[in-house]
PDB file of C-alpha atoms in Angstrom:
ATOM      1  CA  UNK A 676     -47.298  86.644 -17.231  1.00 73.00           C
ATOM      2  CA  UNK A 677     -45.668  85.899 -14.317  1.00 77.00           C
ATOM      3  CA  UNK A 678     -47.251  84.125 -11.308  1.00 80.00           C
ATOM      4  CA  UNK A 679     -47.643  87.354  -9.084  1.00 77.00           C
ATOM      5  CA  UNK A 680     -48.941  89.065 -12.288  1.00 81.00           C
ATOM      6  CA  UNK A 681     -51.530  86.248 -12.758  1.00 85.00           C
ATOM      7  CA  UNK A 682     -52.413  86.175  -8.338  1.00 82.00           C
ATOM      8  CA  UNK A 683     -52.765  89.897  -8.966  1.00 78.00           C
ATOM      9  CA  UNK A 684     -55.335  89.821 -11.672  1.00 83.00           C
ATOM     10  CA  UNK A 685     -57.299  86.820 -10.184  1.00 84.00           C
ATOM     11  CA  UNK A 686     -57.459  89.153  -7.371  1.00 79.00           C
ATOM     12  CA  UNK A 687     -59.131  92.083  -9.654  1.00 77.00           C
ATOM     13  CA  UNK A 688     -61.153  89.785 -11.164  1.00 83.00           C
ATOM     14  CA  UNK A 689     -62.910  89.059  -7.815  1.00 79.00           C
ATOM     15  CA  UNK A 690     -63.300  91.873  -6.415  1.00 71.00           C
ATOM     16  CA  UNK A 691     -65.147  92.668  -9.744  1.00 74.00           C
ATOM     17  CA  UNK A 692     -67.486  89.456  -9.918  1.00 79.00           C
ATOM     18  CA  UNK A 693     -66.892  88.204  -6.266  1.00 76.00           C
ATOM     19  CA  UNK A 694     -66.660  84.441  -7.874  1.00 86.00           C
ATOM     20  CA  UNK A 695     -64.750  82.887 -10.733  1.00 88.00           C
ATOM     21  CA  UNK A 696     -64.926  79.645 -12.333  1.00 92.00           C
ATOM     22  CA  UNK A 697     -61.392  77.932 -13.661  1.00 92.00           C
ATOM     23  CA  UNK A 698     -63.344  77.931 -17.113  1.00 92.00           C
ATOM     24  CA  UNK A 699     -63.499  81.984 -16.794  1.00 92.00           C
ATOM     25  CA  UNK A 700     -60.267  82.020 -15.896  1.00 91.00           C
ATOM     26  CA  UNK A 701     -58.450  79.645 -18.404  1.00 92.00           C
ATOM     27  CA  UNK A 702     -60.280  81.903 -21.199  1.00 92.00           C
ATOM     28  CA  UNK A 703     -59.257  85.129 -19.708  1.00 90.00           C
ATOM     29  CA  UNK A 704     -55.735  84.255 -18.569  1.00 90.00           C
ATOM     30  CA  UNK A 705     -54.721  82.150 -21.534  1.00 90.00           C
ATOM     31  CA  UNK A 706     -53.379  79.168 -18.675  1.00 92.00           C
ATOM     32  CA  UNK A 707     -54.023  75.479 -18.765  1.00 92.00           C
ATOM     33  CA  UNK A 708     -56.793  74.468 -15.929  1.00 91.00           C
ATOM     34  CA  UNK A 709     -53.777  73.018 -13.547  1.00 92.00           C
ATOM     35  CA  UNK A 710     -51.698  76.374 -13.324  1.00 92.00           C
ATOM     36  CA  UNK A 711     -54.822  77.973 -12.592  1.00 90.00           C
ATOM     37  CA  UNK A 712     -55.724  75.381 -10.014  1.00 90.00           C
ATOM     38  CA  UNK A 713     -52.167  75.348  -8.279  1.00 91.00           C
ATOM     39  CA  UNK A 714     -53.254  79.723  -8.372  1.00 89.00           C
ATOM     40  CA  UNK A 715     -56.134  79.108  -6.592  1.00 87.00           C
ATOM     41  CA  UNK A 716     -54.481  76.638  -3.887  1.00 89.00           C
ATOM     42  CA  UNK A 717     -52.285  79.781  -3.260  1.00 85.00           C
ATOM     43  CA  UNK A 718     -54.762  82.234  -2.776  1.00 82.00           C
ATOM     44  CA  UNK A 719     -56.345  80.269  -0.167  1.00 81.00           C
ATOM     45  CA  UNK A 720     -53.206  79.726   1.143  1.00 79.00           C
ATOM     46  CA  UNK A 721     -52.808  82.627   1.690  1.00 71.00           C
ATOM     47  CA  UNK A 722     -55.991  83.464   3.139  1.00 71.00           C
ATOM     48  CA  UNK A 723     -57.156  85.999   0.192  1.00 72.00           C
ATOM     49  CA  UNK A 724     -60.269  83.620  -1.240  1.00 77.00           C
ATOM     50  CA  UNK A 725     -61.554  79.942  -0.966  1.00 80.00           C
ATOM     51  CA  UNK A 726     -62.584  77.570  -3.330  1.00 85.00           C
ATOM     52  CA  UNK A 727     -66.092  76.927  -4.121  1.00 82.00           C
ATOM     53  CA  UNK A 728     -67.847  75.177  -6.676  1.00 82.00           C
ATOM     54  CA  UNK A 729     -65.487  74.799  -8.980  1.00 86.00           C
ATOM     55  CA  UNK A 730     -63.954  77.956  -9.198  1.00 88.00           C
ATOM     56  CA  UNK A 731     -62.828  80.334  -6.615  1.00 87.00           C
ATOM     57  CA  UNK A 732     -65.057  83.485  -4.106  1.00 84.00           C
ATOM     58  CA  UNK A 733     -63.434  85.815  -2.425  1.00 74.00           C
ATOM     59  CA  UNK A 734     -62.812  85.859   1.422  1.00 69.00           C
ATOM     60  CA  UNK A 735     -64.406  89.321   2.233  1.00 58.00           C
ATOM     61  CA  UNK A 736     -62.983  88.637   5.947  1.00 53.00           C
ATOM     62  CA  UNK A 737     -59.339  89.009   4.879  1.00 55.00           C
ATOM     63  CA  UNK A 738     -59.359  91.472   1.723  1.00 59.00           C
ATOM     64  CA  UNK A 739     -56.071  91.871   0.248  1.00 61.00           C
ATOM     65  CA  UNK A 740     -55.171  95.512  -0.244  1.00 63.00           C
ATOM     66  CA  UNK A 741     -55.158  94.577  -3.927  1.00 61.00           C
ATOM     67  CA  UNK A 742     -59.020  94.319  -3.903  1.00 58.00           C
ATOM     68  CA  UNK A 743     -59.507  97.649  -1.408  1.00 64.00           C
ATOM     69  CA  UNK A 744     -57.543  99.639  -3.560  1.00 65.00           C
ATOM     70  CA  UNK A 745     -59.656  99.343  -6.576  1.00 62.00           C
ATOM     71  CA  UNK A 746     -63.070 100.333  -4.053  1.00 69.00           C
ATOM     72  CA  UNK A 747     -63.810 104.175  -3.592  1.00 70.00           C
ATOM     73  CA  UNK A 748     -60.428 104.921  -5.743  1.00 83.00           C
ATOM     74  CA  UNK A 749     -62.309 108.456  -6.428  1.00 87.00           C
ATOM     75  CA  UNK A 750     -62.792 109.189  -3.027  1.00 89.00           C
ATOM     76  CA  UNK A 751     -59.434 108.232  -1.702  1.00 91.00           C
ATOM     77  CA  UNK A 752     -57.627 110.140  -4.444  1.00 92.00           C
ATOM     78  CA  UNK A 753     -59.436 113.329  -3.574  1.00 94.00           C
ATOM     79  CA  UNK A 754     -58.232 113.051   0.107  1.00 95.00           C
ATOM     80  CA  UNK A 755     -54.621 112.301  -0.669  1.00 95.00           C
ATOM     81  CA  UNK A 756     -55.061 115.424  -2.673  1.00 96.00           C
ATOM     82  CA  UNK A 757     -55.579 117.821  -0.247  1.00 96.00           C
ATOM     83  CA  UNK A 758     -53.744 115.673   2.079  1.00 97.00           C
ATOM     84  CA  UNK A 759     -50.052 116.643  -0.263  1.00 97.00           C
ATOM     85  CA  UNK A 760     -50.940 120.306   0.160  1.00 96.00           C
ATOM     86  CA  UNK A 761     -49.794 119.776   4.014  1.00 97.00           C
ATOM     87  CA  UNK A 762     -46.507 118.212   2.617  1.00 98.00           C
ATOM     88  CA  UNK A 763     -43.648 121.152   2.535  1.00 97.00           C
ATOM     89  CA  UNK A 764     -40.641 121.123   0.665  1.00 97.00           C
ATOM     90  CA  UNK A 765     -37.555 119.652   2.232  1.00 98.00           C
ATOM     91  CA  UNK A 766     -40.074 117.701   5.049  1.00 98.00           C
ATOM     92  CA  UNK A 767     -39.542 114.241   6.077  1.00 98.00           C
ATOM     93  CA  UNK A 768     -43.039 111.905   6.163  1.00 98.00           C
ATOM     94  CA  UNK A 769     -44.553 109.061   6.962  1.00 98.00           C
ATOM     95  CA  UNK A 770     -47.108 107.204   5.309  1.00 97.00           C
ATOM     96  CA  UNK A 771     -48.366 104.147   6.541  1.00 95.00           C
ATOM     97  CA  UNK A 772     -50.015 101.198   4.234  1.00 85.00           C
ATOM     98  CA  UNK A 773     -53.159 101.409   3.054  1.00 86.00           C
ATOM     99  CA  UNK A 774     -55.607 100.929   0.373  1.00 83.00           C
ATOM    100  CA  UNK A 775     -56.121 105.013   0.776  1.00 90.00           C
ATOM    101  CA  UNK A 776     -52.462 106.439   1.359  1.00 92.00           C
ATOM    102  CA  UNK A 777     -51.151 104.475  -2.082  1.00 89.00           C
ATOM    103  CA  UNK A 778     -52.738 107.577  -3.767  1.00 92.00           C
ATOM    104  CA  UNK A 779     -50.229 109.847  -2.302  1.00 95.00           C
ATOM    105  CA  UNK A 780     -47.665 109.404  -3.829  1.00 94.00           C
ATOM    106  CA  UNK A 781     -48.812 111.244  -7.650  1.00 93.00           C
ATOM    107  CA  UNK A 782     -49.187 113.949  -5.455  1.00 96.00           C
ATOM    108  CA  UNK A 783     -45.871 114.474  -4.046  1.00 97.00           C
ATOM    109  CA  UNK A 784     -44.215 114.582  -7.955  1.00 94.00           C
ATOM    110  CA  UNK A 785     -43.971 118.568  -7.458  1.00 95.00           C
ATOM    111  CA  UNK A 786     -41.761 118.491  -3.896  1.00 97.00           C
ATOM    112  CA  UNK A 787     -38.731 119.090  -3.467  1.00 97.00           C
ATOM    113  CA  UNK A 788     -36.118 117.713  -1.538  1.00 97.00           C
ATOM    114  CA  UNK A 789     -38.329 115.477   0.197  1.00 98.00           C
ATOM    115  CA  UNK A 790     -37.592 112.291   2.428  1.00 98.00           C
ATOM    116  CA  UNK A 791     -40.353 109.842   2.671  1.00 98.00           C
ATOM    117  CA  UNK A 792     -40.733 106.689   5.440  1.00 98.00           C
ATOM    118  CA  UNK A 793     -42.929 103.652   4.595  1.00 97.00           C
ATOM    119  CA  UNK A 794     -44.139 100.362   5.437  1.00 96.00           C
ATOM    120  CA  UNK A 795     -45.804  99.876   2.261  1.00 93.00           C
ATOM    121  CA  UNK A 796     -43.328  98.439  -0.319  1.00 93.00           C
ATOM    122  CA  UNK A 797     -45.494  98.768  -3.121  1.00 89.00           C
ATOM    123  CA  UNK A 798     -45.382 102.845  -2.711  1.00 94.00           C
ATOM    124  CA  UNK A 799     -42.316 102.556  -1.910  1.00 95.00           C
ATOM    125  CA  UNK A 800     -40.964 101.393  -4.790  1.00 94.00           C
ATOM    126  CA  UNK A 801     -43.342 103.840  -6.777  1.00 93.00           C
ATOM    127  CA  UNK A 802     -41.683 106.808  -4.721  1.00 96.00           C
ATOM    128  CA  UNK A 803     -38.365 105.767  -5.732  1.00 95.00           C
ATOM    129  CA  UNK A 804     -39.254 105.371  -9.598  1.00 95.00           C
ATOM    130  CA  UNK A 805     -40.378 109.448  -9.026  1.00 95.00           C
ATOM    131  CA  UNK A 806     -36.923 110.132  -7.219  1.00 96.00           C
ATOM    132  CA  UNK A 807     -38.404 110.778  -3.922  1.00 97.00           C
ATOM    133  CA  UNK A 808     -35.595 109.592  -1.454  1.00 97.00           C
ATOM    134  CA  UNK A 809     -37.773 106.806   0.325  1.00 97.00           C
ATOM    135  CA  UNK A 810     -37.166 104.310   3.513  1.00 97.00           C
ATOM    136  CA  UNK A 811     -38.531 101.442   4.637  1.00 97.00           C
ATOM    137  CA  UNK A 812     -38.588 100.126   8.098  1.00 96.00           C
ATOM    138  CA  UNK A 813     -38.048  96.453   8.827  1.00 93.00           C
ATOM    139  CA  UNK A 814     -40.613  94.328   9.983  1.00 93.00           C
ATOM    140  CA  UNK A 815     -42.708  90.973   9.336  1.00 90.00           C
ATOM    141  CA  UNK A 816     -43.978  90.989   5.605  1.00 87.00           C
ATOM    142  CA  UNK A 817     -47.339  90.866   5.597  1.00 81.00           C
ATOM    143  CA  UNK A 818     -49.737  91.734   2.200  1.00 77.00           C
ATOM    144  CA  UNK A 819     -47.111  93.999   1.044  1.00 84.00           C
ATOM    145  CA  UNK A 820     -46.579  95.855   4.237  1.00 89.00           C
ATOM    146  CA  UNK A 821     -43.982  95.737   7.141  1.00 93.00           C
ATOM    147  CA  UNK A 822     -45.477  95.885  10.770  1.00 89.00           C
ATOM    148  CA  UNK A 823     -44.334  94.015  13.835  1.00 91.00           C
ATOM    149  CA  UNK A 824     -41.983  94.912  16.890  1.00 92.00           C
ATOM    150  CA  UNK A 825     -38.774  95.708  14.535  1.00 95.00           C
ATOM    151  CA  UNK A 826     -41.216  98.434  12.146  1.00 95.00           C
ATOM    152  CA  UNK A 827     -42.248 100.161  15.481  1.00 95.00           C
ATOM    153  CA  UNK A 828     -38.995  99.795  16.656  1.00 95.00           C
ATOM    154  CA  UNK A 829     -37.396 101.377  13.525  1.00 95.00           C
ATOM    155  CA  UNK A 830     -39.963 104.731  13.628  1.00 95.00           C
ATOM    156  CA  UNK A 831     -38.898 105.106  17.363  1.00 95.00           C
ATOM    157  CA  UNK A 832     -35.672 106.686  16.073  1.00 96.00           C
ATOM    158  CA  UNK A 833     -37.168 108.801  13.743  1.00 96.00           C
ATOM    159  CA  UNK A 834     -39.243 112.270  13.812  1.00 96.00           C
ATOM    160  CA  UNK A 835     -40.976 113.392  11.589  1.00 97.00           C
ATOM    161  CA  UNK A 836     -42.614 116.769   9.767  1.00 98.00           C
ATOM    162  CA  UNK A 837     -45.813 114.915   8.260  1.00 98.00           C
ATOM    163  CA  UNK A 838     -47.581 111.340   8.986  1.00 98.00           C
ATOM    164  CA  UNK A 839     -50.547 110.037   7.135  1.00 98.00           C
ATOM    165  CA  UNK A 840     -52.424 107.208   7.651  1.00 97.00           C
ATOM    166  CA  UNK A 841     -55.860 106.123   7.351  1.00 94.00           C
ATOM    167  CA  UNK A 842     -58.030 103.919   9.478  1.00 93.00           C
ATOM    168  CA  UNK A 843     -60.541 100.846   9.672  1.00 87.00           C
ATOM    169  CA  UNK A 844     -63.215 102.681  11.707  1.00 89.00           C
ATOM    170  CA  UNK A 845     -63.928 106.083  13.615  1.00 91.00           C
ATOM    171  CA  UNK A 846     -66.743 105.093  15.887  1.00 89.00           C
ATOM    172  CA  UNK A 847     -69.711 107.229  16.979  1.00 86.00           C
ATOM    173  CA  UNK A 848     -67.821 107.977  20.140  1.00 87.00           C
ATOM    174  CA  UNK A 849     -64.404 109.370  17.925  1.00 88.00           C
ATOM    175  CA  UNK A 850     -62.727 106.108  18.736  1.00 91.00           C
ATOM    176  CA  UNK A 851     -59.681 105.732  16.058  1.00 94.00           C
ATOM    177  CA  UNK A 852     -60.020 101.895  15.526  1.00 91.00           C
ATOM    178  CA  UNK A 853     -57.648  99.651  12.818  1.00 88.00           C
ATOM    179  CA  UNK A 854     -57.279  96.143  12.820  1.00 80.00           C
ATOM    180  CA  UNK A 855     -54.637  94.657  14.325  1.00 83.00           C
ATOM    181  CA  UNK A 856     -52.510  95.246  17.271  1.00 87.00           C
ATOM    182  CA  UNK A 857     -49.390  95.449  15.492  1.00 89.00           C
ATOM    183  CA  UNK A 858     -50.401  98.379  12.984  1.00 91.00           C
ATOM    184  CA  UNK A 859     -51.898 100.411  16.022  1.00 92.00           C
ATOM    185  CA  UNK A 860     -49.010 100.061  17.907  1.00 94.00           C
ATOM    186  CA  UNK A 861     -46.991 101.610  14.911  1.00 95.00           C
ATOM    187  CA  UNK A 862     -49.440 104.168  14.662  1.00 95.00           C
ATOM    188  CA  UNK A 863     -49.392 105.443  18.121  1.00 95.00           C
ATOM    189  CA  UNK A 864     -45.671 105.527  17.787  1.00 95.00           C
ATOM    190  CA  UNK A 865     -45.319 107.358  14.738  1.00 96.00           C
ATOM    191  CA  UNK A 866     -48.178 110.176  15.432  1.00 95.00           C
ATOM    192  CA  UNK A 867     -45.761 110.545  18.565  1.00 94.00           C
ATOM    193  CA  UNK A 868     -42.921 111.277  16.634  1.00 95.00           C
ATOM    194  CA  UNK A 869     -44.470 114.150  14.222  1.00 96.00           C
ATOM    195  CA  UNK A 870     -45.111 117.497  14.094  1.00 96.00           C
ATOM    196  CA  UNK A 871     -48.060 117.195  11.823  1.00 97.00           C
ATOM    197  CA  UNK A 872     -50.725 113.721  11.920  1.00 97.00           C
ATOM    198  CA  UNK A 873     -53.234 113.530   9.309  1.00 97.00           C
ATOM    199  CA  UNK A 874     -56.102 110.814   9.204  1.00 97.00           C
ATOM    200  CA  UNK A 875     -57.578 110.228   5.636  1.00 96.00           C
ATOM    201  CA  UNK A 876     -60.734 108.736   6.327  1.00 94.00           C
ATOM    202  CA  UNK A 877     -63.674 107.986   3.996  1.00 91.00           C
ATOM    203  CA  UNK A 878     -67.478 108.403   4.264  1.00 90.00           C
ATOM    204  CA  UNK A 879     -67.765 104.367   4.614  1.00 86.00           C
ATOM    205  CA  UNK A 880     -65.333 104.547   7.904  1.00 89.00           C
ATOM    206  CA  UNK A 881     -67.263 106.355   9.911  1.00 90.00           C
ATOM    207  CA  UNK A 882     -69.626 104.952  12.543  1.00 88.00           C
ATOM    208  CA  UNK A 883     -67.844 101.640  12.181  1.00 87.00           C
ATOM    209  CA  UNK A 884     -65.291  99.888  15.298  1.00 86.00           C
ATOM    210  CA  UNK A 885     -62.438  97.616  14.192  1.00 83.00           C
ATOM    211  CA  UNK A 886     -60.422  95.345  16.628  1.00 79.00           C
ATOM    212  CA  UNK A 887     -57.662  97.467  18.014  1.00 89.00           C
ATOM    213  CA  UNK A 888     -58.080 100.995  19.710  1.00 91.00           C
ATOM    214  CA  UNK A 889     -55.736 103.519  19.087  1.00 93.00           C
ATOM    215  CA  UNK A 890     -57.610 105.809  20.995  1.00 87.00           C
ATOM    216  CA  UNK A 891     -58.560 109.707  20.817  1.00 82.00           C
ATOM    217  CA  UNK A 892     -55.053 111.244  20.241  1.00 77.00           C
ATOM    218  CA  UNK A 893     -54.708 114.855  21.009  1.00 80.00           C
ATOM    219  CA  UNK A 894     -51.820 115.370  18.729  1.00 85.00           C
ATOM    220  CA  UNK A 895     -53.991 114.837  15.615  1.00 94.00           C
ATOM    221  CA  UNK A 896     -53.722 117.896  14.004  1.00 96.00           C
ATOM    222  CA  UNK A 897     -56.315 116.997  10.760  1.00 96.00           C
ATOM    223  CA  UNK A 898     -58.692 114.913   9.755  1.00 96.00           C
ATOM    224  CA  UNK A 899     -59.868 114.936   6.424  1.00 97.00           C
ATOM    225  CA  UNK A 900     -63.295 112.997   5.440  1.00 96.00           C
ATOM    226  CA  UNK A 901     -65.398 113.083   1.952  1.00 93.00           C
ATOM    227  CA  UNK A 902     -68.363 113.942   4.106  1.00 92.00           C
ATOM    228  CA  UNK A 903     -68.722 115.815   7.413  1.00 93.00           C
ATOM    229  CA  UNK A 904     -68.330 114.345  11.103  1.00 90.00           C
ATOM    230  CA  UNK A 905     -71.569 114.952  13.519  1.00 88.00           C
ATOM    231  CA  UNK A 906     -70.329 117.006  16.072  1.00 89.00           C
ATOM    232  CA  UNK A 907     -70.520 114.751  19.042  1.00 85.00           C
ATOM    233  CA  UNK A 908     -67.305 113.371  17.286  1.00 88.00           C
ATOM    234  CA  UNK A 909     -65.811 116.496  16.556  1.00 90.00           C
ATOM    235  CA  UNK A 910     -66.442 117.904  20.198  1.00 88.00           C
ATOM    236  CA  UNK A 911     -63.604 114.940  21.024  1.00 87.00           C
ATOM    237  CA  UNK A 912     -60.910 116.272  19.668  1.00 91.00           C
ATOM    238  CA  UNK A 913     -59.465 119.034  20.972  1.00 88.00           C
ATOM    239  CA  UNK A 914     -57.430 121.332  18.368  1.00 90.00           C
ATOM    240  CA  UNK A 915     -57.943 119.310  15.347  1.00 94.00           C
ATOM    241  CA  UNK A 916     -58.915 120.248  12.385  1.00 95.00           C
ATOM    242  CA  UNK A 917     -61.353 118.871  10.603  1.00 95.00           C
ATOM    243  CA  UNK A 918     -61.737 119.114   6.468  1.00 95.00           C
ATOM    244  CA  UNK A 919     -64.327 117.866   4.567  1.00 95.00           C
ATOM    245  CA  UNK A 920     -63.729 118.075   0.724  1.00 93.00           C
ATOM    246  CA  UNK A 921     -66.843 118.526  -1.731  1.00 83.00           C
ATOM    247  CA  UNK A 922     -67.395 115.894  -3.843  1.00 70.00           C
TER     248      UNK A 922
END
């Protein structure tokens, strides 16, 4: 196993049992107690989990995409979905990193002639094992994903049919909230820049305000939720339109 392998699966592991011991992990990784020591140091390192008590917990204040990925997989793959059914063929799209958009990609298998743009290199490299001719933009490396100044930069010569993306928090108001300044930025440029925007967002998103505002933008053109918005949210945007699917 190589080391990313084994960072990966520690990473699995906790968002399974939220603590591990080294013991656990020298049993279930087959690794002497100093490689999985020197695995640990890197995690925190990297600001994914801490170590405590002999073992390792996991920093719920920074989760990795490889833990958020594994949480509501059921829900997310549902959206994405009915998401691909807005996906012609011969478009060009965007999809933007997340824990929610990953699932797109077994949905596009059936299109043809499409032309996908990315920040996430982990899809990205799934998209090209399908065929799917797929970009990335440039950018600062961060968790698997490329954001920064030279990302935004990149999408600001582009247009496209189709852009997904998903968010940290809709607030009771319809505020569109994510994280950090850099990914809203990139956001804002690339719902610009297409003819279609769609916001994946699930049940657990809504109600909730993250640190950057990307605002209310009136080129949205769907929103689709595992559960239904309350209509003071709805009322705020104009020409949207909303989809709820049944679960």
């Amino acid at each position: 196993m190589l080391k990313d392998e084994r960072l990966d699966k520690i990473m699995e592991l906790l968002s399974l049992h939220k603590y591990l011991s080294v013991d656990f992990l020298v049993n279930h990784l087959h690794y002497s107690p100093a490689t999985v020591r020197r695995d640990i140091t890197q995690l925190e390192k990297m600001g994914y989990a801490k170590k405590s008590y002999g073992g390792i917990c996991l920093n719920e204040h920074t989760k990795p995409i490889i833990i958020r990925e594994h949480e509501l997989t059921a829900e997310k793959a549902i959206l994405c979905q009915h998401a691909a059914k807005l996906v012609e063929d011969h478009d060009t799209i965007f999809i933007a990193g997340s824990s929610t958009t990953t699932h797109l990609a077994k949905y596009l298998a059936d299109k043809k002639d499409i032309t996908v743009v990315t920040i996430d290199l982990r899809l990205a490299m799934s998209l090209e094992k399908m065929g799917i001719k797929t970009y990335c933009t440039g950018g600062l490396l961060c968790d698997g994903m490329l954001t920064g100044c030279l990302a935004t930069a990149t999408l600001k010569q582009l247009s496209c049919d189709v852009c997904f993306f998903s968010v940290s928090g809709i607030s009771d108001d319809g505020e569109l909230t994510v994280m950090t300044e850099d990914f809203g930025t990139l956001l804002q440029e690339v719902i610009r820049r297409s003819k279609k925007s769609v916001c994946l967002c699930v049940d657990s998103k809504i109600g909730k305000r993250a640190f950057f505002s990307i605002g209310k933008p009136d080129v949205i053109t769907h929103i689709i939720s595992n559960t239904p918005f309350r209509s003071e949210i709805v009322s705020q945007y104009i020409g949207t339109e909303f989809i709820v699917i049944d679960m």
